[in-house]
Amino acid sequence: MKTLGWFVLVLLIINRWSREASSTISSSSSSSSSGAVVAEAMFVFGDSLSDPGNNNALLTLAKGDFPPYGIDFPGGVTGRICNGLIGPDHLGNMLGLGLIPAFQNPNTKGSNILKGVNFASSAAGILDESGAFLGKRWTLDQQIEQFATKTLPELRSQALRSKEGNKELTVDEFLAKSLFYSNVGSNDFINYVVRNYKDVEAYIDWLISKHTRQLKELYQLGGRKFLIFGLAPMGCLPMAILLFNKNAPDDCSEQLNQIIRRWNTKLTELIQQLNHNHSGEGAGTYFLYFDIYNAFLQVTNNPSLYGFKEVRSACCGAGLLHSELLCMTGKAPVCSNRSEYVFWDSFHPTELMYGILIRQAFDGTLQNTFPKNVQQLFQF
Ligand SMILES: *[C@@H]1O[C@H](CO)[C@@H](O)[C@H](O)[C@H]1NC(C)=O
Ligand SMILES: *[C@@H]1O[C@H](CO)[C@@H](O)[C@H](O)[C@H]1NC(C)=O
């Protein structure tokens, strides 16, 4: 069943693309200042890059609730599609909030939501149709709805107190000091391939107009501080190389990366507009853009700086790029040293790679996260 679904995906994608070239960019990095960083909570929206187990009860191929997923996570399997911690886990730790609970976990209620809630669902996209071929998922629109109709009323029913000074906070004040984490879009570009859409500019415009409404809705619901991820170079995913660049498996698919760069440029323009339109507001409204594309290549172009030995093959899987037999079959071998791999499976980074990337969003260069980084955003 799982194998069949992936097989269908692979066939669909193979039908679409085949040629390519290579890609690389490089750049330097440094760090910034520090001080008291206070975020009240974090609310997470997105897909498998952020999903802590919200798909576990759904009928879908997009889940990781079986071994070897969770092999390095304290307590083992949770549904995270990774060997260990994923993006929001690392950022929650850096902000001193710890792990943010999954919305679908029945215990995520009452005082358990005071550090935030994670709504992310594997295979979810900006468009409702994205990820449908994998099965059920909570789309981004549904995630926003869950925040509006369940989490917000529950926050309103509780006494909110600031972490610093233990002052009473209104829900609006609480939300204005919370981080809204949004990492979405990968499945919309898989959808572009699967559905065989032709006009990439029109498709990106469609995504941008829908996503503009979604971000404005989160703003209307009280969000004031946003961390919005661009997309990583998806042409460098082991599966993308296997499908589109099999004859030169050392190189990423430049054709796919070009499309991703186009999306990132449009998303950046949207974020600049949002910042411009909301500048000067009392609650300190900021939409941060995380250039994960650049941050990702900084690592994969200099792997030894980070202890990585393998930037192309997946740790879990077998065959060419460890992507012909997928980790998601539950039957593939796991590499002997997970710290040497950038990719855990054919689509997702390892815990270590997530940690390096998120550190960039937290206190890295403004070249990667602008107009500020997360740490600067929460220094009051
Ligand atoms: C920003 O404001 C301009 C001028 O009012 C408007 O045309 C544009 O749609 C706004 N953009 C966003 C993303 O809100
Ligand atoms: C695993 O790889 C890391 C990074 O290269 C290295 O520091 C560590 O010693 C390795 N562990 C083992 C058990 O070989």
Coordinates of C-alpha atoms and ligand atoms in Angstrom, one line a residue:
M1 CA 0.0 0.0 0.0
K2 CA 2.7 2.5 1.0
T3 CA 5.0 1.3 -1.7
L4 CA 2.3 1.5 -4.3
G5 CA 1.5 5.1 -3.4
W6 CA 5.0 6.2 -3.7
F7 CA 5.4 4.3 -6.9
V8 CA 2.4 6.2 -8.3
L9 CA 4.0 9.5 -7.2
V10 CA 7.3 8.5 -8.9
L11 CA 5.6 7.6 -12.1
L12 CA 3.6 10.8 -12.2
I13 CA 6.7 12.9 -11.6
I14 CA 8.9 11.0 -14.1
N15 CA 6.3 11.7 -16.8
R16 CA 6.9 15.4 -16.3
W17 CA 10.6 16.2 -16.2
S18 CA 13.8 14.7 -17.3
R19 CA 16.7 17.0 -18.2
E20 CA 18.8 19.2 -16.0
A21 CA 22.0 20.8 -15.1
S22 CA 23.7 21.8 -11.9
S23 CA 23.5 24.5 -9.3
T24 CA 25.4 26.1 -6.5
I25 CA 25.6 29.4 -4.8
S26 CA 27.8 30.2 -1.9
S27 CA 28.2 32.8 0.8
S28 CA 29.5 33.5 4.2
S29 CA 27.9 33.6 7.6
S30 CA 28.3 35.2 11.0
S31 CA 26.4 35.8 14.1
S32 CA 24.7 38.6 16.0
S33 CA 24.2 39.9 19.6
S34 CA 22.2 38.4 22.4
G35 CA 20.0 39.4 25.4
A36 CA 16.7 38.5 27.1
V37 CA 14.6 36.8 24.5
V38 CA 11.0 36.5 25.4
A39 CA 8.3 34.9 23.3
E40 CA 5.1 33.9 25.0
A41 CA 4.2 31.1 22.6
M42 CA 4.6 29.8 19.1
F43 CA 1.9 28.8 16.7
V44 CA 3.1 26.6 13.9
F45 CA 1.5 26.1 10.4
G46 CA 2.8 24.0 7.6
D47 CA 3.6 20.5 6.2
S48 CA 5.8 17.5 7.0
L49 CA 8.8 19.8 7.6
S50 CA 6.9 20.9 10.8
D51 CA 4.4 18.1 11.6
P52 CA 4.8 16.7 15.1
G53 CA 2.3 13.9 14.5
N54 CA -1.0 15.6 13.4
N55 CA -1.5 13.0 10.6
N56 CA -1.2 9.9 12.8
A57 CA -4.9 9.2 12.8
L58 CA -5.5 10.0 9.2
L59 CA -5.7 7.7 6.2
T60 CA -2.6 8.9 4.3
L61 CA 0.8 7.9 3.0
A62 CA 2.2 11.1 4.4
K63 CA 3.0 10.1 7.9
G64 CA 6.0 8.8 9.9
D65 CA 4.4 7.0 12.9
F66 CA 6.5 3.8 12.6
P67 CA 10.2 3.0 12.9
P68 CA 12.8 3.9 11.9
Y69 CA 11.2 7.4 12.1
G70 CA 11.9 8.8 15.6
I71 CA 15.0 6.7 16.0
D72 CA 16.8 9.6 17.7
F73 CA 13.8 11.3 19.3
P74 CA 13.5 10.9 23.1
G75 CA 10.8 8.2 23.5
G76 CA 10.9 7.2 19.8
V77 CA 8.1 7.3 17.2
T78 CA 5.8 10.4 17.3
G79 CA 4.8 10.9 13.7
R80 CA 7.6 13.3 12.9
I81 CA 9.1 12.4 9.5
C82 CA 12.6 12.6 10.7
N83 CA 15.1 10.7 12.8
G84 CA 14.7 13.2 15.6
L85 CA 13.8 16.9 16.2
I86 CA 12.3 18.9 13.3
G87 CA 12.3 22.7 12.7
P88 CA 9.7 23.9 15.3
D89 CA 11.3 21.6 18.0
H90 CA 14.6 23.3 17.5
L91 CA 13.2 26.8 17.4
G92 CA 10.9 26.1 20.4
N93 CA 14.1 25.0 22.3
M94 CA 16.0 28.1 21.2
L95 CA 13.1 30.3 22.4
G96 CA 12.9 28.5 25.7
L97 CA 9.4 27.2 25.0
G98 CA 10.4 23.6 24.5
L99 CA 8.4 21.3 22.2
I100 CA 5.1 22.8 21.0
P101 CA 2.3 20.3 21.2
A102 CA 0.4 18.8 18.2
F103 CA -3.1 20.2 17.8
Q104 CA -4.5 16.7 17.1
N105 CA -3.1 15.3 20.4
P106 CA -6.1 15.1 22.8
N107 CA -3.9 16.5 25.6
T108 CA -3.4 19.7 23.7
K109 CA -5.9 21.7 25.7
G110 CA -6.2 23.9 28.9
S111 CA -2.9 25.1 30.2
N112 CA -1.0 22.8 27.7
I113 CA -1.6 25.4 25.0
L114 CA 0.0 28.2 26.8
K115 CA 3.3 27.7 25.0
G116 CA 1.6 27.5 21.6
V117 CA 0.1 24.8 19.4
N118 CA 1.5 23.1 16.3
F119 CA -1.1 22.6 13.5
A120 CA 1.3 21.5 10.7
S121 CA 0.1 18.5 8.7
S122 CA 2.3 16.4 6.3
A123 CA 1.3 16.8 2.7
A124 CA -0.5 20.0 3.4
G125 CA -0.2 22.9 1.0
I126 CA -1.3 26.5 0.4
L127 CA -3.8 25.1 -2.1
D128 CA -6.4 22.6 -0.8
E129 CA -5.7 20.2 -3.7
S130 CA -2.0 19.9 -2.9
G131 CA -1.0 16.6 -1.4
A132 CA -4.4 15.0 -2.1
F133 CA -2.9 12.1 -4.0
L134 CA -1.2 11.0 -0.8
G135 CA -4.5 10.9 1.2
K136 CA -6.0 12.9 4.0
R137 CA -4.2 16.0 5.5
W138 CA -5.1 19.2 7.2
T139 CA -4.7 21.8 4.6
L140 CA -3.3 25.3 5.5
D141 CA -6.8 26.7 5.3
Q142 CA -8.0 24.0 7.8
Q143 CA -5.1 24.7 10.1
I144 CA -5.9 28.4 10.2
E145 CA -9.5 27.4 10.9
Q146 CA -8.5 25.1 13.8
F147 CA -6.5 28.1 15.3
A148 CA -9.5 30.4 14.9
T149 CA -12.3 28.1 16.1
K150 CA -10.6 25.9 18.7
T151 CA -7.3 27.4 20.0
L152 CA -8.3 31.1 20.1
P153 CA -11.5 30.5 22.2
E154 CA -9.5 28.2 24.5
L155 CA -6.9 31.0 25.0
R156 CA -9.7 33.5 25.7
S157 CA -11.0 31.2 28.5
Q158 CA -7.7 31.2 30.3
A159 CA -5.9 33.7 32.5
L160 CA -2.8 34.7 30.5
R161 CA 0.2 36.0 32.3
S162 CA 3.5 37.3 30.8
K163 CA 6.6 35.2 31.3
E164 CA 8.5 38.3 32.3
G165 CA 7.0 40.1 35.3
N166 CA 3.9 37.8 35.5
K167 CA 1.6 40.6 34.3
E168 CA -1.9 39.9 33.2
L169 CA -2.1 39.8 29.4
T170 CA -5.1 40.1 27.1
V171 CA -5.3 37.5 24.3
D172 CA -4.2 40.2 21.8
E173 CA -1.2 41.2 23.9
F174 CA -0.3 37.5 24.3
L175 CA -0.5 36.8 20.5
A176 CA 1.4 40.0 19.7
K177 CA 4.3 38.5 21.7
S178 CA 4.0 35.1 20.2
L179 CA 5.7 33.8 17.0
F180 CA 3.6 32.6 14.1
Y181 CA 5.8 30.1 12.3
S182 CA 4.8 29.3 8.7
N183 CA 6.7 26.8 6.5
V184 CA 4.6 25.7 3.6
G185 CA 4.7 25.5 -0.2
S186 CA 6.8 22.3 -0.9
N187 CA 3.6 20.2 -1.6
D188 CA 2.3 22.9 -3.9
F189 CA 5.3 22.5 -6.1
I190 CA 4.9 18.7 -6.0
N191 CA 1.3 19.3 -6.9
Y192 CA 2.4 21.4 -9.9
V193 CA 4.4 18.5 -11.2
V194 CA 1.8 15.8 -10.4
R195 CA -1.1 17.8 -12.0
N196 CA 1.0 18.6 -15.0
Y197 CA 0.3 22.3 -14.8
K198 CA 2.0 24.2 -17.7
D199 CA 2.3 27.9 -16.8
V200 CA 4.6 28.3 -13.9
E201 CA 4.2 32.1 -13.6
A202 CA 0.4 31.7 -13.5
Y203 CA 0.6 28.9 -10.9
I204 CA 2.9 31.0 -8.7
D205 CA 0.6 34.0 -9.0
W206 CA -2.3 31.8 -7.9
L207 CA -0.4 30.5 -4.9
I208 CA 0.7 34.0 -3.9
S209 CA -2.8 35.4 -4.1
K210 CA -4.2 32.5 -1.9
H211 CA -1.3 32.8 0.5
T212 CA -1.7 36.6 0.8
R213 CA -5.3 35.9 2.0
Q214 CA -4.0 33.3 4.4
L215 CA -1.4 35.5 6.0
K216 CA -3.8 38.4 6.3
E217 CA -6.3 36.1 8.0
L218 CA -3.7 35.1 10.6
Y219 CA -3.0 38.8 11.1
Q220 CA -6.7 39.5 11.6
L221 CA -6.8 36.7 14.1
G222 CA -4.1 38.5 16.1
G223 CA -0.7 37.3 14.7
R224 CA 1.8 40.2 14.7
K225 CA 5.2 38.4 14.5
F226 CA 5.7 36.0 11.7
L227 CA 8.5 33.8 10.6
I228 CA 7.8 32.8 7.0
F229 CA 10.0 30.3 5.4
G230 CA 11.0 30.4 1.7
L231 CA 11.5 27.0 0.1
A232 CA 14.7 25.1 0.2
P233 CA 16.3 24.0 -3.1
M234 CA 13.9 21.2 -3.8
G235 CA 15.9 20.2 -6.8
C236 CA 18.6 19.0 -4.4
L237 CA 16.2 16.5 -2.6
P238 CA 17.5 13.0 -3.2
M239 CA 14.2 12.0 -4.8
A240 CA 14.3 15.0 -7.2
I241 CA 17.8 14.2 -8.3
L242 CA 16.8 10.5 -8.8
L243 CA 13.8 11.6 -10.9
F244 CA 15.2 14.5 -12.9
N245 CA 19.0 14.2 -12.8
K246 CA 19.7 10.6 -12.6
N247 CA 22.6 10.8 -15.1
A248 CA 24.5 13.3 -13.0
P249 CA 23.5 12.4 -9.4
D250 CA 26.1 14.7 -8.0
D251 CA 24.1 17.7 -9.2
C252 CA 20.8 19.1 -8.2
S253 CA 17.9 19.6 -10.6
E254 CA 18.5 23.1 -11.8
Q255 CA 15.1 23.1 -13.6
L256 CA 13.2 22.5 -10.3
N257 CA 15.5 24.9 -8.4
Q258 CA 14.8 27.7 -10.9
I259 CA 11.0 27.4 -10.2
I260 CA 11.7 27.4 -6.5
R261 CA 13.8 30.6 -6.8
R262 CA 11.0 32.2 -8.7
W263 CA 8.6 31.4 -5.9
N264 CA 11.0 32.6 -3.2
T265 CA 11.3 35.9 -5.1
K266 CA 7.6 36.4 -5.3
L267 CA 7.2 35.5 -1.6
T268 CA 9.9 37.9 -0.6
E269 CA 8.0 40.7 -2.5
L270 CA 4.8 39.8 -0.7
I271 CA 6.6 39.9 2.7
Q272 CA 8.1 43.3 1.9
Q273 CA 4.7 44.6 1.0
L274 CA 3.2 43.3 4.3
N275 CA 6.0 44.9 6.3
H276 CA 5.6 48.1 4.4
N277 CA 1.8 48.2 4.9
H278 CA 2.0 47.4 8.6
S279 CA 5.0 49.5 9.5
G280 CA 4.7 51.8 12.5
E281 CA 2.1 49.7 14.3
G282 CA 2.2 49.8 18.0
A283 CA 2.2 46.0 18.5
G284 CA 5.5 45.7 16.6
T285 CA 4.3 43.9 13.5
Y286 CA 6.9 42.0 11.6
F287 CA 6.9 39.5 8.8
L288 CA 10.3 37.9 8.8
Y289 CA 11.5 36.0 5.7
F290 CA 13.8 33.1 6.2
D291 CA 15.9 32.4 3.1
I292 CA 16.3 28.7 3.8
Y293 CA 17.4 28.3 0.1
N294 CA 20.6 30.2 0.7
A295 CA 21.1 28.8 4.2
F296 CA 20.7 25.3 2.8
L297 CA 23.3 25.7 0.1
Q298 CA 25.7 27.3 2.5
V299 CA 25.8 24.0 4.3
T300 CA 25.7 21.6 1.4
N301 CA 28.5 23.6 -0.4
N302 CA 30.7 23.3 2.7
P303 CA 29.6 20.1 4.3
S304 CA 32.8 19.4 6.2
L305 CA 32.4 22.6 8.2
Y306 CA 29.4 20.9 9.8
G307 CA 30.7 17.3 10.0
F308 CA 28.6 16.1 7.1
K309 CA 30.0 13.6 4.7
E310 CA 26.9 13.0 2.5
V311 CA 24.8 15.8 1.1
R312 CA 23.1 13.9 -1.7
S313 CA 22.0 10.4 -0.5
A314 CA 19.3 9.8 2.1
C315 CA 20.4 8.2 5.4
C316 CA 17.4 5.9 5.4
G317 CA 16.7 4.1 2.1
A318 CA 18.5 1.9 -0.5
G319 CA 19.5 2.0 -4.1
L320 CA 20.8 5.1 -6.0
L321 CA 20.9 8.0 -3.6
H322 CA 19.2 5.7 -1.2
S323 CA 16.0 6.7 -2.8
E324 CA 14.9 3.7 -4.9
L325 CA 13.8 1.8 -1.9
L326 CA 12.1 4.5 0.3
C327 CA 12.4 4.9 4.0
M328 CA 8.6 5.2 4.1
T329 CA 8.3 1.5 3.1
G330 CA 9.5 0.7 6.6
K331 CA 11.8 -1.8 4.9
A332 CA 14.9 0.2 4.1
P333 CA 18.2 0.2 6.0
V334 CA 19.4 3.2 8.1
C335 CA 22.9 4.6 7.6
S336 CA 25.4 3.9 10.4
N337 CA 26.1 7.5 11.3
R338 CA 23.1 9.8 11.1
S339 CA 25.2 12.9 11.9
E340 CA 27.0 12.5 8.6
Y341 CA 23.9 13.0 6.5
V342 CA 22.0 16.1 5.4
F343 CA 19.0 14.1 4.4
W344 CA 17.2 11.6 6.6
D345 CA 14.9 10.2 3.9
S346 CA 14.5 11.1 0.2
F347 CA 12.5 14.2 1.0
H348 CA 13.4 15.4 4.5
P349 CA 16.5 16.7 6.4
T350 CA 18.0 15.0 9.4
E351 CA 17.6 16.4 12.9
L352 CA 21.1 17.8 12.7
M353 CA 20.5 19.6 9.4
Y354 CA 17.2 21.1 10.8
G355 CA 19.1 22.3 13.8
I356 CA 21.7 24.1 11.7
L357 CA 19.1 25.7 9.5
I358 CA 16.9 26.9 12.3
R359 CA 19.9 28.3 14.1
Q360 CA 20.3 30.6 11.1
A361 CA 16.7 31.8 11.4
F362 CA 17.2 32.3 15.1
D363 CA 20.4 34.3 15.3
G364 CA 22.0 34.1 11.8
T365 CA 22.9 36.7 9.3
L366 CA 20.4 39.2 8.1
Q367 CA 21.3 38.0 4.6
N368 CA 19.4 34.8 5.5
T369 CA 16.6 36.2 7.7
F370 CA 15.3 39.7 7.1
P371 CA 14.4 42.4 8.1
K372 CA 15.5 40.8 11.4
N373 CA 16.3 37.4 12.8
V374 CA 14.0 35.8 15.4
Q375 CA 16.2 36.6 18.3
Q376 CA 16.2 40.3 17.5
L377 CA 12.4 40.2 17.0
F378 CA 11.9 39.0 20.6
Q379 CA 14.4 41.2 22.4
F380 CA 12.2 43.8 24.1
Ligands
LIG1 C1 -0.3 47.0 0.6 O1 -0.9 48.3 0.4 C2 -1.1 48.6 -1.0 C3 -1.5 50.0 -1.1 O2 -2.7 50.2 -0.3 C4 -2.0 47.6 -1.6 O3 -2.2 47.9 -3.0 C5 -1.5 46.2 -1.5 O4 -2.4 45.2 -1.9 C6 -1.1 45.9 0.0 N1 -0.5 44.6 0.0 C7 -0.7 43.7 0.9 C8 0.1 42.4 0.8 O5 -1.4 43.9 1.9
LIG2 C1 29.6 10.3 13.3 O1 29.9 11.4 12.5 C2 30.2 12.6 13.2 C3 30.4 13.7 12.2 O2 31.2 13.4 11.2 C4 31.5 12.3 14.0 O3 31.9 13.5 14.7 C5 31.3 11.2 14.9 O4 32.5 10.8 15.6 C6 30.7 10.0 14.2 N1 30.4 8.9 15.1 C7 30.8 7.7 15.0 C8 30.2 6.7 16.0 O5 31.5 7.3 14.1

